[in-house]
Amino acid sequence: MHEKQTYNVIWFRNDLRVFDNYSIEKARKENHPTLAVYCFDPRHFEKTKFGFKKIEKYRAQFLIETVQNLQKNLKEKLNISLLIFHDYPESVFPKLSEKYHFQKIFLQKEWTQEEAEVQKNVHYHLPEVEFIETYDQFLFHPEDIPYESFQNIPEVYTQFRKKAEYHVNIRPPANLPQPQPKEYLVEHTTQIPKLKELGLDEFEKDSRTAFPFHGGEEAADLRIQHYFWDTCQLQHYKKTRNGLLGPDYSSKLSAWLANGSISARKIYWEVKKFEKQVVKNNSTYWLIFELIWRDYFKYISLKHGNKIFQLGGILNKNLDWNQDKEILQNWINGETDEPFVNANMKEIAATGFMSNRGRQNVNSFWAKELKQDWRIGAAYLESMLVDYDVHSNWGNWMYNSGVGNDPRDRKFNIQLQAKRYDPEKKYLQTWLGGQKELF
Ligand SMILES: Cc1cc2nc3c(=O)[nH]c(=O)nc-3n(C[C@H](O)[C@H](O)[C@H](O)COP(=O)(O)OP(=O)(O)OC[C@H]3O[C@@H](n4cnc5c(N)ncnc54)[C@H](O)[C@@H]3O)c2cc1C
């Protein structure tokens, strides 16, 4: 038997980029060669207790494209092989360790229960290996925020934002390291699974979609190029962000941010560049303001742990919730009494995307009007959204369901919302067109 080659591994999960990736930077400072691993975890394509798969076809397709692009970039820019598996990480790593000797595994730190458990199990199988975890999904790095413990994060967003904005300097992006020698590339036959192999249906993009984009770091860069530099839409963002139709009413960066194919830091520094070179105004600031919301929900989940998934939410509120299968089916199918809700539900079913305005309304209607278990609504969006992010989804759902961080516990007047944001009924026409009598 010949000696196993020693490698350090980068285990990619929600940090699917080569630029501004601290795990890559750290791994490449080590003496040993690096290889990379990504697992399409079969549990993500199974139904949960709420009856939906965690990942439906829209996000799965986006993920496939993202991983393809990551594999190409790692190879071309860094001479790092990305081995891709459709298997449980707890099975993949022990098998790989029969072939290679692993010294360290570098990965983005995740803290939600399922991710933490999988990681614990991998560690159990590889007790000798050192795990180097880095918080790499934030704008305000956890070591820089002006709170001694996550327990001190305020429950009101504005308090968090003002204090953090005052105290924190956004870190510069991580450097792209020099490529390792080509001989460190490993021979492998691993392949990216197809939608069918993940148990999902192939589909054509709906021509009405507000999200006609592909996954991957390069596609994210193209989006920035378009939204910031080619069309300068960024300078109007605050006025257009409540739009409903077309790709350009908002940045549409959420899906790349969610799987980490772009970093929030990179977007921040691009906004700063735009402010220097084109214009600095309320709109350019507002994109950063929204990125801080994204951070905020991550800090709320760090503070409250599993409470974000519980019926009483972070408030431990004991409200009257129901679980009615017919009401659920009508909501999903866009067959409720509210045309504006229906249009939004049809949009997400056909495209995997829904505007922020739409999400607030369908959430409020589901939880506060129909009084249905808010977690079922959250689980449906988890399944369907191309940009699903555990903290943003469950945090926003709690917020709009009266068990989270909304200090005013507001309920949306759906008809007024429709009048205000779709005064000419173009959105209703687009999604309920054939059913004019319904609106
Ligand atoms: C019920 C509900 C569920 C949601 N689920 C998700 C989710 O799973 N994943 C997700 O990324 N966002 C979620 N959001 C937040 C928001 O709707 C989306 O981030 C936004 O619509 C994405 O479009 P955009 O990238 O064009 O956003 P833009 O308006 O261009 O905003 C820029 C970025 O700021 C962040 N952001 C904006 N609004 C919010 C917000 N309310 N909370 C947290 N971050 C925000 C996003 O990263 C977004 O990409 C949810 C909102 C609601 C009300």
Tab-separated table of C-alpha atoms and ligand atoms in Angstrom:
chain	number	residue	atom	x	y	z
A	1	MET	CA	0.000	0.000	0.000
A	2	HIS	CA	1.361	3.423	-0.851
A	3	GLU	CA	1.039	6.374	1.476
A	4	LYS	CA	-2.041	8.522	1.311
A	5	GLN	CA	-1.529	12.055	0.051
A	6	THR	CA	-2.306	14.696	2.703
A	7	TYR	CA	-4.878	17.315	1.735
A	8	ASN	CA	-6.737	20.132	3.391
A	9	VAL	CA	-10.367	20.276	2.360
A	10	ILE	CA	-12.716	23.163	1.742
A	11	TRP	CA	-16.212	21.886	2.448
A	12	PHE	CA	-18.540	24.177	0.523
A	13	ARG	CA	-22.111	24.694	1.712
A	14	ASN	CA	-23.569	28.215	1.511
A	15	ASP	CA	-20.383	29.958	0.421
A	16	LEU	CA	-20.258	28.908	-3.225
A	17	ARG	CA	-17.752	31.442	-4.559
A	18	VAL	CA	-14.040	31.834	-5.127
A	19	PHE	CA	-13.842	35.624	-4.726
A	20	ASP	CA	-13.954	36.967	-1.157
A	21	ASN	CA	-14.050	33.564	0.479
A	22	TYR	CA	-12.182	33.399	3.783
A	23	SER	CA	-12.096	29.588	3.855
A	24	ILE	CA	-10.243	29.531	0.536
A	25	GLU	CA	-7.872	32.239	1.695
A	26	LYS	CA	-7.115	30.390	4.932
A	27	ALA	CA	-6.745	26.986	3.284
A	28	ARG	CA	-4.286	28.318	0.744
A	29	LYS	CA	-2.056	29.745	3.474
A	30	GLU	CA	-1.390	26.181	4.635
A	31	ASN	CA	1.443	24.049	3.360
A	32	HIS	CA	-0.643	21.109	2.252
A	33	PRO	CA	-2.511	20.947	-1.054
A	34	THR	CA	-6.210	21.749	-1.115
A	35	LEU	CA	-9.202	19.947	-2.522
A	36	ALA	CA	-12.849	20.921	-2.272
A	37	VAL	CA	-16.078	19.024	-1.634
A	38	TYR	CA	-19.738	19.803	-2.226
A	39	CYS	CA	-22.594	17.442	-1.304
A	40	PHE	CA	-26.110	17.521	-2.683
A	41	ASP	CA	-27.566	16.164	0.552
A	42	PRO	CA	-30.460	13.749	-0.191
A	43	ARG	CA	-32.305	15.046	2.907
A	44	HIS	CA	-32.744	18.400	1.152
A	45	PHE	CA	-34.807	16.742	-1.564
A	46	GLU	CA	-37.145	14.837	0.736
A	47	LYS	CA	-40.428	16.007	2.170
A	48	THR	CA	-40.412	17.463	5.680
A	49	LYS	CA	-43.151	17.125	8.309
A	50	PHE	CA	-45.023	19.990	6.637
A	51	GLY	CA	-45.346	18.034	3.412
A	52	PHE	CA	-42.973	19.988	1.153
A	53	LYS	CA	-39.521	19.172	-0.110
A	54	LYS	CA	-36.918	21.491	1.352
A	55	ILE	CA	-35.660	22.303	-2.140
A	56	GLU	CA	-37.969	22.319	-5.149
A	57	LYS	CA	-36.950	22.517	-8.786
A	58	TYR	CA	-36.285	26.276	-9.034
A	59	ARG	CA	-33.671	26.456	-6.314
A	60	ALA	CA	-32.278	23.059	-7.264
A	61	GLN	CA	-31.643	24.232	-10.826
A	62	PHE	CA	-30.038	27.437	-9.564
A	63	LEU	CA	-27.854	25.372	-7.228
A	64	ILE	CA	-26.774	23.029	-10.005
A	65	GLU	CA	-25.692	26.015	-12.113
A	66	THR	CA	-23.943	27.556	-9.126
A	67	VAL	CA	-21.954	24.426	-8.327
A	68	GLN	CA	-21.021	24.011	-12.007
A	69	ASN	CA	-19.635	27.521	-12.065
A	70	LEU	CA	-17.822	27.022	-8.775
A	71	GLN	CA	-16.171	23.861	-10.061
A	72	LYS	CA	-14.970	25.652	-13.178
A	73	ASN	CA	-13.665	28.693	-11.300
A	74	LEU	CA	-11.888	26.655	-8.650
A	75	LYS	CA	-10.111	24.695	-11.335
A	76	GLU	CA	-9.282	27.570	-13.657
A	77	LYS	CA	-8.327	30.181	-11.073
A	78	LEU	CA	-6.859	28.105	-8.268
A	79	ASN	CA	-6.096	24.580	-9.549
A	80	ILE	CA	-8.427	23.181	-6.887
A	81	SER	CA	-10.588	20.163	-7.733
A	82	LEU	CA	-14.190	20.289	-6.532
A	83	LEU	CA	-15.531	16.784	-5.894
A	84	ILE	CA	-19.310	16.714	-6.088
A	85	PHE	CA	-21.514	14.083	-4.510
A	86	HIS	CA	-25.197	13.312	-4.294
A	87	ASP	CA	-24.838	11.721	-0.885
A	88	TYR	CA	-24.767	12.440	2.844
A	89	PRO	CA	-21.673	14.290	4.028
A	90	GLU	CA	-21.438	11.759	6.875
A	91	SER	CA	-20.926	9.045	4.229
A	92	VAL	CA	-18.827	11.059	1.786
A	93	PHE	CA	-16.053	12.207	4.111
A	94	PRO	CA	-15.249	8.815	5.680
A	95	LYS	CA	-15.081	7.258	2.187
A	96	LEU	CA	-12.802	10.017	0.933
A	97	SER	CA	-10.599	9.626	3.953
A	98	GLU	CA	-9.852	6.065	2.870
A	99	LYS	CA	-8.133	7.570	-0.157
A	100	TYR	CA	-6.687	10.832	1.201
A	101	HIS	CA	-5.281	11.877	4.507
A	102	PHE	CA	-7.128	14.986	5.666
A	103	GLN	CA	-5.488	17.389	8.015
A	104	LYS	CA	-7.946	20.273	8.213
A	105	ILE	CA	-11.426	20.972	6.904
A	106	PHE	CA	-12.218	24.625	6.211
A	107	LEU	CA	-15.856	25.679	6.122
A	108	GLN	CA	-18.258	28.542	6.631
A	109	LYS	CA	-19.730	28.494	10.118
A	110	GLU	CA	-23.412	27.548	10.151
A	111	TRP	CA	-25.329	27.348	13.422
A	112	THR	CA	-28.838	26.173	12.588
A	113	GLN	CA	-29.586	22.776	14.088
A	114	GLU	CA	-29.646	20.560	11.004
A	115	GLU	CA	-26.408	21.926	9.578
A	116	ALA	CA	-24.701	21.744	12.967
A	117	GLU	CA	-25.780	18.127	13.459
A	118	VAL	CA	-24.501	16.998	10.070
A	119	GLN	CA	-21.192	18.653	10.797
A	120	LYS	CA	-20.995	17.014	14.220
A	121	ASN	CA	-21.559	13.624	12.602
A	122	VAL	CA	-18.839	14.211	10.019
A	123	HIS	CA	-16.495	15.223	12.811
A	124	TYR	CA	-17.408	12.076	14.723
A	125	HIS	CA	-16.182	9.985	11.778
A	126	LEU	CA	-13.007	12.037	11.392
A	127	PRO	CA	-11.939	12.727	14.975
A	128	GLU	CA	-8.339	13.511	14.011
A	129	VAL	CA	-9.255	16.241	11.566
A	130	GLU	CA	-9.305	19.873	12.645
A	131	PHE	CA	-12.367	21.878	11.587
A	132	ILE	CA	-11.670	25.539	10.843
A	133	GLU	CA	-14.954	27.454	10.748
A	134	THR	CA	-15.371	31.064	9.666
A	135	TYR	CA	-18.373	33.373	9.769
A	136	ASP	CA	-18.363	34.466	6.159
A	137	GLN	CA	-21.984	35.290	5.371
A	138	PHE	CA	-22.263	38.658	7.133
A	139	LEU	CA	-21.854	42.283	6.219
A	140	PHE	CA	-21.071	43.203	9.837
A	141	HIS	CA	-18.637	40.531	10.992
A	142	PRO	CA	-19.665	39.006	14.353
A	143	GLU	CA	-16.270	39.919	15.844
A	144	ASP	CA	-16.831	43.580	14.972
A	145	ILE	CA	-20.355	44.230	16.231
A	146	PRO	CA	-20.714	46.346	19.395
A	147	TYR	CA	-22.345	43.591	21.467
A	148	GLU	CA	-20.501	41.350	23.877
A	149	SER	CA	-22.805	38.436	23.307
A	150	PHE	CA	-25.424	37.544	20.708
A	151	GLN	CA	-27.863	37.550	23.641
A	152	ASN	CA	-27.535	41.350	23.722
A	153	ILE	CA	-28.736	41.857	20.138
A	154	PRO	CA	-31.794	44.131	20.430
A	155	GLU	CA	-35.205	42.886	19.326
A	156	VAL	CA	-35.818	46.069	17.339
A	157	TYR	CA	-34.064	46.332	13.986
A	158	THR	CA	-33.512	50.105	14.077
A	159	GLN	CA	-31.655	49.907	17.364
A	160	PHE	CA	-29.367	47.235	15.973
A	161	ARG	CA	-28.802	49.044	12.684
A	162	LYS	CA	-27.960	52.435	14.172
A	163	LYS	CA	-25.484	51.101	16.675
A	164	ALA	CA	-23.857	48.705	14.227
A	165	GLU	CA	-23.614	51.346	11.498
A	166	TYR	CA	-21.907	53.677	13.954
A	167	HIS	CA	-19.379	51.179	15.289
A	168	VAL	CA	-18.554	48.724	12.525
A	169	ASN	CA	-16.210	49.164	9.600
A	170	ILE	CA	-17.020	46.733	6.837
A	171	ARG	CA	-14.077	44.444	6.250
A	172	PRO	CA	-12.329	44.430	2.885
A	173	PRO	CA	-12.967	41.417	0.658
A	174	ALA	CA	-10.647	38.435	1.097
A	175	ASN	CA	-7.885	38.138	-1.465
A	176	LEU	CA	-8.026	35.631	-4.236
A	177	PRO	CA	-4.966	33.504	-3.446
A	178	GLN	CA	-2.338	32.398	-5.935
A	179	PRO	CA	-3.263	29.128	-7.659
A	180	GLN	CA	-1.727	26.009	-6.187
A	181	PRO	CA	0.523	23.917	-8.467
A	182	LYS	CA	-1.416	22.030	-11.147
A	183	GLU	CA	-0.211	18.660	-9.875
A	184	TYR	CA	-2.475	19.101	-6.847
A	185	LEU	CA	-5.559	18.700	-9.011
A	186	VAL	CA	-7.026	15.253	-8.349
A	187	GLU	CA	-8.437	12.783	-10.846
A	188	HIS	CA	-12.089	12.172	-10.208
A	189	THR	CA	-15.248	11.010	-11.893
A	190	THR	CA	-17.780	12.706	-9.628
A	191	GLN	CA	-20.620	14.412	-11.444
A	192	ILE	CA	-23.187	17.092	-10.752
A	193	PRO	CA	-26.598	15.447	-10.420
A	194	LYS	CA	-29.360	16.408	-12.819
A	195	LEU	CA	-32.794	17.599	-11.663
A	196	LYS	CA	-34.245	14.181	-12.452
A	197	GLU	CA	-31.651	12.436	-10.292
A	198	LEU	CA	-32.669	14.722	-7.432
A	199	GLY	CA	-36.256	13.569	-7.942
A	200	LEU	CA	-37.374	16.860	-9.499
A	201	ASP	CA	-39.003	17.825	-12.786
A	202	GLU	CA	-37.244	19.600	-15.628
A	203	PHE	CA	-38.894	22.918	-16.528
A	204	GLU	CA	-38.785	25.841	-18.955
A	205	LYS	CA	-38.511	29.353	-17.507
A	206	ASP	CA	-41.857	31.191	-17.490
A	207	SER	CA	-41.637	34.237	-19.776
A	208	ARG	CA	-43.264	36.402	-17.084
A	209	THR	CA	-40.611	35.702	-14.495
A	210	ALA	CA	-39.031	38.575	-12.568
A	211	PHE	CA	-36.022	36.331	-12.016
A	212	PRO	CA	-34.762	35.134	-15.411
A	213	PHE	CA	-31.214	34.572	-14.136
A	214	HIS	CA	-28.749	31.703	-13.841
A	215	GLY	CA	-26.868	30.516	-10.806
A	216	GLY	CA	-23.154	31.032	-10.224
A	217	GLU	CA	-20.627	33.643	-9.263
A	218	GLU	CA	-20.178	34.863	-12.822
A	219	ALA	CA	-23.932	35.362	-13.276
A	220	ALA	CA	-23.964	37.392	-10.043
A	221	ASP	CA	-21.211	39.614	-11.446
A	222	LEU	CA	-23.223	40.112	-14.641
A	223	ARG	CA	-26.227	41.147	-12.564
A	224	ILE	CA	-24.147	43.749	-10.705
A	225	GLN	CA	-22.777	44.965	-14.019
A	226	HIS	CA	-26.305	45.380	-15.372
A	227	TYR	CA	-28.046	46.791	-12.305
A	228	PHE	CA	-25.261	49.074	-11.121
A	229	TRP	CA	-23.177	50.050	-14.115
A	230	ASP	CA	-24.987	49.482	-17.432
A	231	THR	CA	-28.432	50.785	-16.452
A	232	CYS	CA	-27.608	52.639	-13.199
A	233	GLN	CA	-30.894	51.297	-11.775
A	234	LEU	CA	-29.272	51.365	-8.358
A	235	GLN	CA	-29.692	55.131	-8.188
A	236	HIS	CA	-33.502	54.685	-8.294
A	237	TYR	CA	-33.694	51.621	-6.058
A	238	LYS	CA	-35.574	53.238	-3.164
A	239	LYS	CA	-38.353	54.373	-5.518
A	240	THR	CA	-38.666	51.147	-7.471
A	241	ARG	CA	-38.052	48.509	-4.784
A	242	ASN	CA	-41.737	47.948	-4.071
A	243	GLY	CA	-42.370	46.980	-7.669
A	244	LEU	CA	-43.917	43.718	-8.748
A	245	LEU	CA	-43.108	43.151	-12.398
A	246	GLY	CA	-39.891	42.631	-14.334
A	247	PRO	CA	-36.294	42.014	-13.287
A	248	ASP	CA	-35.194	45.589	-12.533
A	249	TYR	CA	-37.471	46.954	-9.800
A	250	SER	CA	-35.021	45.591	-7.223
A	251	SER	CA	-31.489	44.217	-7.265
A	252	LYS	CA	-32.497	40.518	-7.415
A	253	LEU	CA	-29.224	39.694	-5.684
A	254	SER	CA	-30.931	37.568	-3.023
A	255	ALA	CA	-30.517	34.163	-4.662
A	256	TRP	CA	-26.767	34.565	-5.159
A	257	LEU	CA	-26.435	35.948	-1.644
A	258	ALA	CA	-28.412	33.042	-0.204
A	259	ASN	CA	-26.078	30.332	-1.487
A	260	GLY	CA	-23.042	32.532	-1.072
A	261	SER	CA	-22.094	32.852	-4.728
A	262	ILE	CA	-21.652	36.553	-3.960
A	263	SER	CA	-20.713	38.073	-0.613
A	264	ALA	CA	-22.564	40.931	1.083
A	265	ARG	CA	-19.180	42.615	1.524
A	266	LYS	CA	-18.543	42.597	-2.191
A	267	ILE	CA	-21.929	44.235	-2.848
A	268	TYR	CA	-21.227	46.818	-0.154
A	269	TRP	CA	-17.895	47.816	-1.696
A	270	GLU	CA	-19.449	47.922	-5.166
A	271	VAL	CA	-22.095	50.346	-3.830
A	272	LYS	CA	-19.304	52.495	-2.381
A	273	LYS	CA	-17.590	52.530	-5.764
A	274	PHE	CA	-20.867	53.497	-7.452
A	275	GLU	CA	-21.340	56.301	-4.917
A	276	LYS	CA	-17.904	57.665	-5.814
A	277	GLN	CA	-18.162	57.265	-9.554
A	278	VAL	CA	-21.867	57.857	-10.330
A	279	VAL	CA	-24.029	59.161	-7.501
A	280	LYS	CA	-24.550	58.803	-3.772
A	281	ASN	CA	-28.171	59.153	-2.701
A	282	ASN	CA	-30.956	57.607	-0.608
A	283	SER	CA	-31.252	54.727	-3.025
A	284	THR	CA	-27.617	53.702	-2.864
A	285	TYR	CA	-27.836	53.814	0.932
A	286	TRP	CA	-31.085	51.835	0.911
A	287	LEU	CA	-29.537	48.790	-0.699
A	288	ILE	CA	-27.099	48.677	2.213
A	289	PHE	CA	-30.001	49.268	4.615
A	290	GLU	CA	-31.637	46.114	3.222
A	291	LEU	CA	-28.410	44.141	3.451
A	292	ILE	CA	-28.388	45.077	7.138
A	293	TRP	CA	-31.861	43.523	7.477
A	294	ARG	CA	-30.344	40.379	6.084
A	295	ASP	CA	-27.606	40.483	8.740
A	296	TYR	CA	-30.137	41.284	11.422
A	297	PHE	CA	-32.122	38.101	10.856
A	298	LYS	CA	-28.895	36.096	11.053
A	299	TYR	CA	-28.127	37.682	14.417
A	300	ILE	CA	-31.687	37.019	15.589
A	301	SER	CA	-31.275	33.348	14.749
A	302	LEU	CA	-27.877	33.265	16.485
A	303	LYS	CA	-29.544	34.760	19.534
A	304	HIS	CA	-32.680	32.642	19.628
A	305	GLY	CA	-31.592	29.315	18.120
A	306	ASN	CA	-34.436	26.919	17.384
A	307	LYS	CA	-37.122	29.318	18.583
A	308	ILE	CA	-37.237	30.748	15.076
A	309	PHE	CA	-38.822	27.461	13.943
A	310	GLN	CA	-41.300	27.155	16.809
A	311	LEU	CA	-44.969	28.068	16.738
A	312	GLY	CA	-44.652	30.691	19.490
A	313	GLY	CA	-41.612	32.192	17.727
A	314	ILE	CA	-39.080	34.237	19.626
A	315	LEU	CA	-41.908	35.833	21.647
A	316	ASN	CA	-43.176	32.458	22.960
A	317	LYS	CA	-46.625	33.729	22.044
A	318	ASN	CA	-49.538	31.398	22.446
A	319	LEU	CA	-51.849	32.408	19.585
A	320	ASP	CA	-54.746	30.512	18.088
A	321	TRP	CA	-53.379	28.645	15.043
A	322	ASN	CA	-55.130	26.229	12.694
A	323	GLN	CA	-54.060	23.628	10.152
A	324	ASP	CA	-56.658	23.213	7.415
A	325	LYS	CA	-55.617	21.228	4.340
A	326	GLU	CA	-58.191	22.781	2.021
A	327	ILE	CA	-57.311	26.321	3.043
A	328	LEU	CA	-53.662	25.453	2.444
A	329	GLN	CA	-54.352	24.082	-1.025
A	330	ASN	CA	-56.371	27.150	-1.978
A	331	TRP	CA	-53.615	29.455	-0.792
A	332	ILE	CA	-50.965	27.496	-2.695
A	333	ASN	CA	-53.081	27.364	-5.852
A	334	GLY	CA	-53.919	31.066	-5.724
A	335	GLU	CA	-57.593	30.387	-5.172
A	336	THR	CA	-58.393	32.520	-2.131
A	337	ASP	CA	-60.814	35.454	-1.926
A	338	GLU	CA	-57.988	37.921	-2.430
A	339	PRO	CA	-56.850	38.412	-6.047
A	340	PHE	CA	-53.604	40.100	-4.975
A	341	VAL	CA	-52.666	37.103	-2.832
A	342	ASN	CA	-53.675	34.763	-5.651
A	343	ALA	CA	-51.517	36.547	-8.210
A	344	ASN	CA	-48.496	36.329	-5.939
A	345	MET	CA	-49.067	32.664	-5.178
A	346	LYS	CA	-49.319	31.920	-8.887
A	347	GLU	CA	-46.114	33.822	-9.500
A	348	ILE	CA	-44.117	31.812	-6.980
A	349	ALA	CA	-45.552	28.526	-8.218
A	350	ALA	CA	-44.602	29.362	-11.802
A	351	THR	CA	-41.200	30.972	-11.202
A	352	GLY	CA	-39.777	30.379	-7.706
A	353	PHE	CA	-39.705	34.130	-7.094
A	354	MET	CA	-41.994	36.669	-5.432
A	355	SER	CA	-41.335	40.325	-4.610
A	356	ASN	CA	-40.833	41.477	-1.048
A	357	ARG	CA	-44.200	43.250	-1.203
A	358	GLY	CA	-45.861	40.042	-2.322
A	359	ARG	CA	-44.177	37.962	0.383
A	360	GLN	CA	-45.345	40.349	3.101
A	361	ASN	CA	-48.915	40.203	1.851
A	362	VAL	CA	-49.223	36.449	1.365
A	363	ASN	CA	-47.601	35.911	4.778
A	364	SER	CA	-49.886	38.378	6.559
A	365	PHE	CA	-52.952	36.930	4.843
A	366	TRP	CA	-52.001	33.343	5.701
A	367	ALA	CA	-51.135	33.982	9.349
A	368	LYS	CA	-53.305	36.920	10.388
A	369	GLU	CA	-56.379	36.622	8.156
A	370	LEU	CA	-56.663	32.861	7.723
A	371	LYS	CA	-55.012	32.233	11.116
A	372	GLN	CA	-53.162	29.207	9.777
A	373	ASP	CA	-50.009	27.789	11.362
A	374	TRP	CA	-47.412	30.247	10.102
A	375	ARG	CA	-44.715	27.547	9.952
A	376	ILE	CA	-46.583	25.767	7.145
A	377	GLY	CA	-46.519	28.937	5.060
A	378	ALA	CA	-42.829	29.386	5.821
A	379	ALA	CA	-42.118	25.776	4.841
A	380	TYR	CA	-43.927	26.248	1.517
A	381	LEU	CA	-41.841	29.309	0.688
A	382	GLU	CA	-38.719	27.460	1.812
A	383	SER	CA	-39.498	24.813	-0.747
A	384	MET	CA	-40.311	27.134	-3.621
A	385	LEU	CA	-38.062	30.181	-3.309
A	386	VAL	CA	-35.032	30.388	-5.543
A	387	ASP	CA	-33.468	32.677	-2.906
A	388	TYR	CA	-34.432	30.760	0.245
A	389	ASP	CA	-32.258	31.636	3.190
A	390	VAL	CA	-33.046	30.023	6.519
A	391	HIS	CA	-32.627	33.186	8.590
A	392	SER	CA	-34.344	35.632	6.231
A	393	ASN	CA	-37.253	33.322	5.520
A	394	TRP	CA	-38.073	32.218	9.051
A	395	GLY	CA	-37.200	35.631	10.500
A	396	ASN	CA	-39.497	37.458	8.092
A	397	TRP	CA	-42.235	34.901	8.592
A	398	MET	CA	-42.123	35.361	12.351
A	399	TYR	CA	-42.084	39.121	11.856
A	400	ASN	CA	-45.216	39.151	9.704
A	401	SER	CA	-47.016	36.506	11.755
A	402	GLY	CA	-46.936	38.355	15.059
A	403	VAL	CA	-44.380	36.134	16.790
A	404	GLY	CA	-41.160	37.921	15.840
A	405	ASN	CA	-39.440	41.284	15.666
A	406	ASP	CA	-42.236	43.590	14.505
A	407	PRO	CA	-42.786	45.885	17.502
A	408	ARG	CA	-46.106	47.050	16.016
A	409	ASP	CA	-47.523	43.645	15.076
A	410	ARG	CA	-49.056	45.002	11.863
A	411	LYS	CA	-51.612	43.307	9.637
A	412	PHE	CA	-51.729	44.154	5.934
A	413	ASN	CA	-54.916	45.426	4.355
A	414	ILE	CA	-54.521	43.377	1.193
A	415	GLN	CA	-56.941	45.367	-0.933
A	416	LEU	CA	-55.331	48.679	-0.043
A	417	GLN	CA	-51.940	47.173	-0.755
A	418	ALA	CA	-53.108	46.025	-4.180
A	419	LYS	CA	-54.488	49.483	-4.975
A	420	ARG	CA	-51.335	51.177	-3.869
A	421	TYR	CA	-48.758	48.909	-5.474
A	422	ASP	CA	-50.705	47.720	-8.509
A	423	PRO	CA	-52.961	50.682	-9.291
A	424	GLU	CA	-53.406	49.773	-12.956
A	425	LYS	CA	-53.819	46.082	-12.165
A	426	LYS	CA	-50.945	45.177	-14.456
A	427	TYR	CA	-49.665	42.654	-11.970
A	428	LEU	CA	-53.092	41.053	-11.537
A	429	GLN	CA	-53.485	41.024	-15.298
A	430	THR	CA	-50.118	39.284	-15.698
A	431	TRP	CA	-50.822	36.474	-13.259
A	432	LEU	CA	-54.614	36.147	-13.343
A	433	GLY	CA	-55.044	37.400	-16.896
A	434	GLY	CA	-57.461	34.756	-18.090
A	435	GLN	CA	-59.630	35.158	-15.004
A	436	LYS	CA	-60.573	38.836	-15.229
A	437	GLU	CA	-63.838	38.300	-13.428
A	438	LEU	CA	-61.739	37.467	-10.356
A	439	PHE	CA	-60.429	40.986	-9.877
B	1	LIG	C1	-42.346	36.227	4.210
B	1	LIG	C2	-40.991	36.607	3.666
B	1	LIG	C3	-40.076	35.617	3.359
B	1	LIG	C4	-38.799	35.967	2.885
B	1	LIG	N1	-37.901	34.960	2.588
B	1	LIG	C5	-36.655	35.295	2.163
B	1	LIG	C6	-35.691	34.293	1.876
B	1	LIG	O1	-35.918	33.096	2.055
B	1	LIG	N2	-34.479	34.691	1.396
B	1	LIG	C7	-34.168	36.004	1.214
B	1	LIG	O2	-33.057	36.308	0.768
B	1	LIG	N3	-35.049	36.965	1.503
B	1	LIG	C8	-36.283	36.674	1.959
B	1	LIG	N4	-37.185	37.669	2.221
B	1	LIG	C9	-36.747	39.062	2.134
B	1	LIG	C10	-36.994	39.760	0.786
B	1	LIG	O3	-38.318	39.573	0.386
B	1	LIG	C11	-36.046	39.287	-0.311
B	1	LIG	O4	-34.709	39.328	0.144
B	1	LIG	C12	-36.130	40.164	-1.552
B	1	LIG	O5	-37.456	40.211	-2.022
B	1	LIG	C13	-35.218	39.629	-2.636
B	1	LIG	O6	-35.247	40.423	-3.773
B	1	LIG	P1	-34.030	41.384	-4.124
B	1	LIG	O7	-32.734	40.669	-4.038
B	1	LIG	O8	-34.343	42.037	-5.408
B	1	LIG	O9	-34.089	42.424	-2.916
B	1	LIG	P2	-33.609	43.941	-2.834
B	1	LIG	O10	-34.793	44.762	-2.522
B	1	LIG	O11	-32.793	44.334	-3.989
B	1	LIG	O12	-32.702	43.929	-1.512
B	1	LIG	C14	-31.285	43.712	-1.545
B	1	LIG	C15	-30.938	42.577	-0.610
B	1	LIG	O13	-31.243	42.918	0.731
B	1	LIG	C16	-31.698	41.765	1.438
B	1	LIG	N5	-33.080	41.980	1.895
B	1	LIG	C17	-34.019	42.769	1.330
B	1	LIG	N6	-35.144	42.738	2.056
B	1	LIG	C18	-34.923	41.905	3.093
B	1	LIG	C19	-35.691	41.453	4.186
B	1	LIG	N7	-36.956	41.850	4.400
B	1	LIG	N8	-35.146	40.562	5.040
B	1	LIG	C20	-33.876	40.121	4.877
B	1	LIG	N9	-33.091	40.535	3.870
B	1	LIG	C21	-33.608	41.406	2.991
B	1	LIG	C22	-31.646	40.610	0.445
B	1	LIG	O14	-30.434	39.931	0.617
B	1	LIG	C23	-31.702	41.305	-0.890
B	1	LIG	O15	-31.099	40.574	-1.921
B	1	LIG	C24	-38.465	37.333	2.706
B	1	LIG	C25	-39.422	38.312	3.012
B	1	LIG	C26	-40.661	37.959	3.488
B	1	LIG	C27	-41.644	39.039	3.798
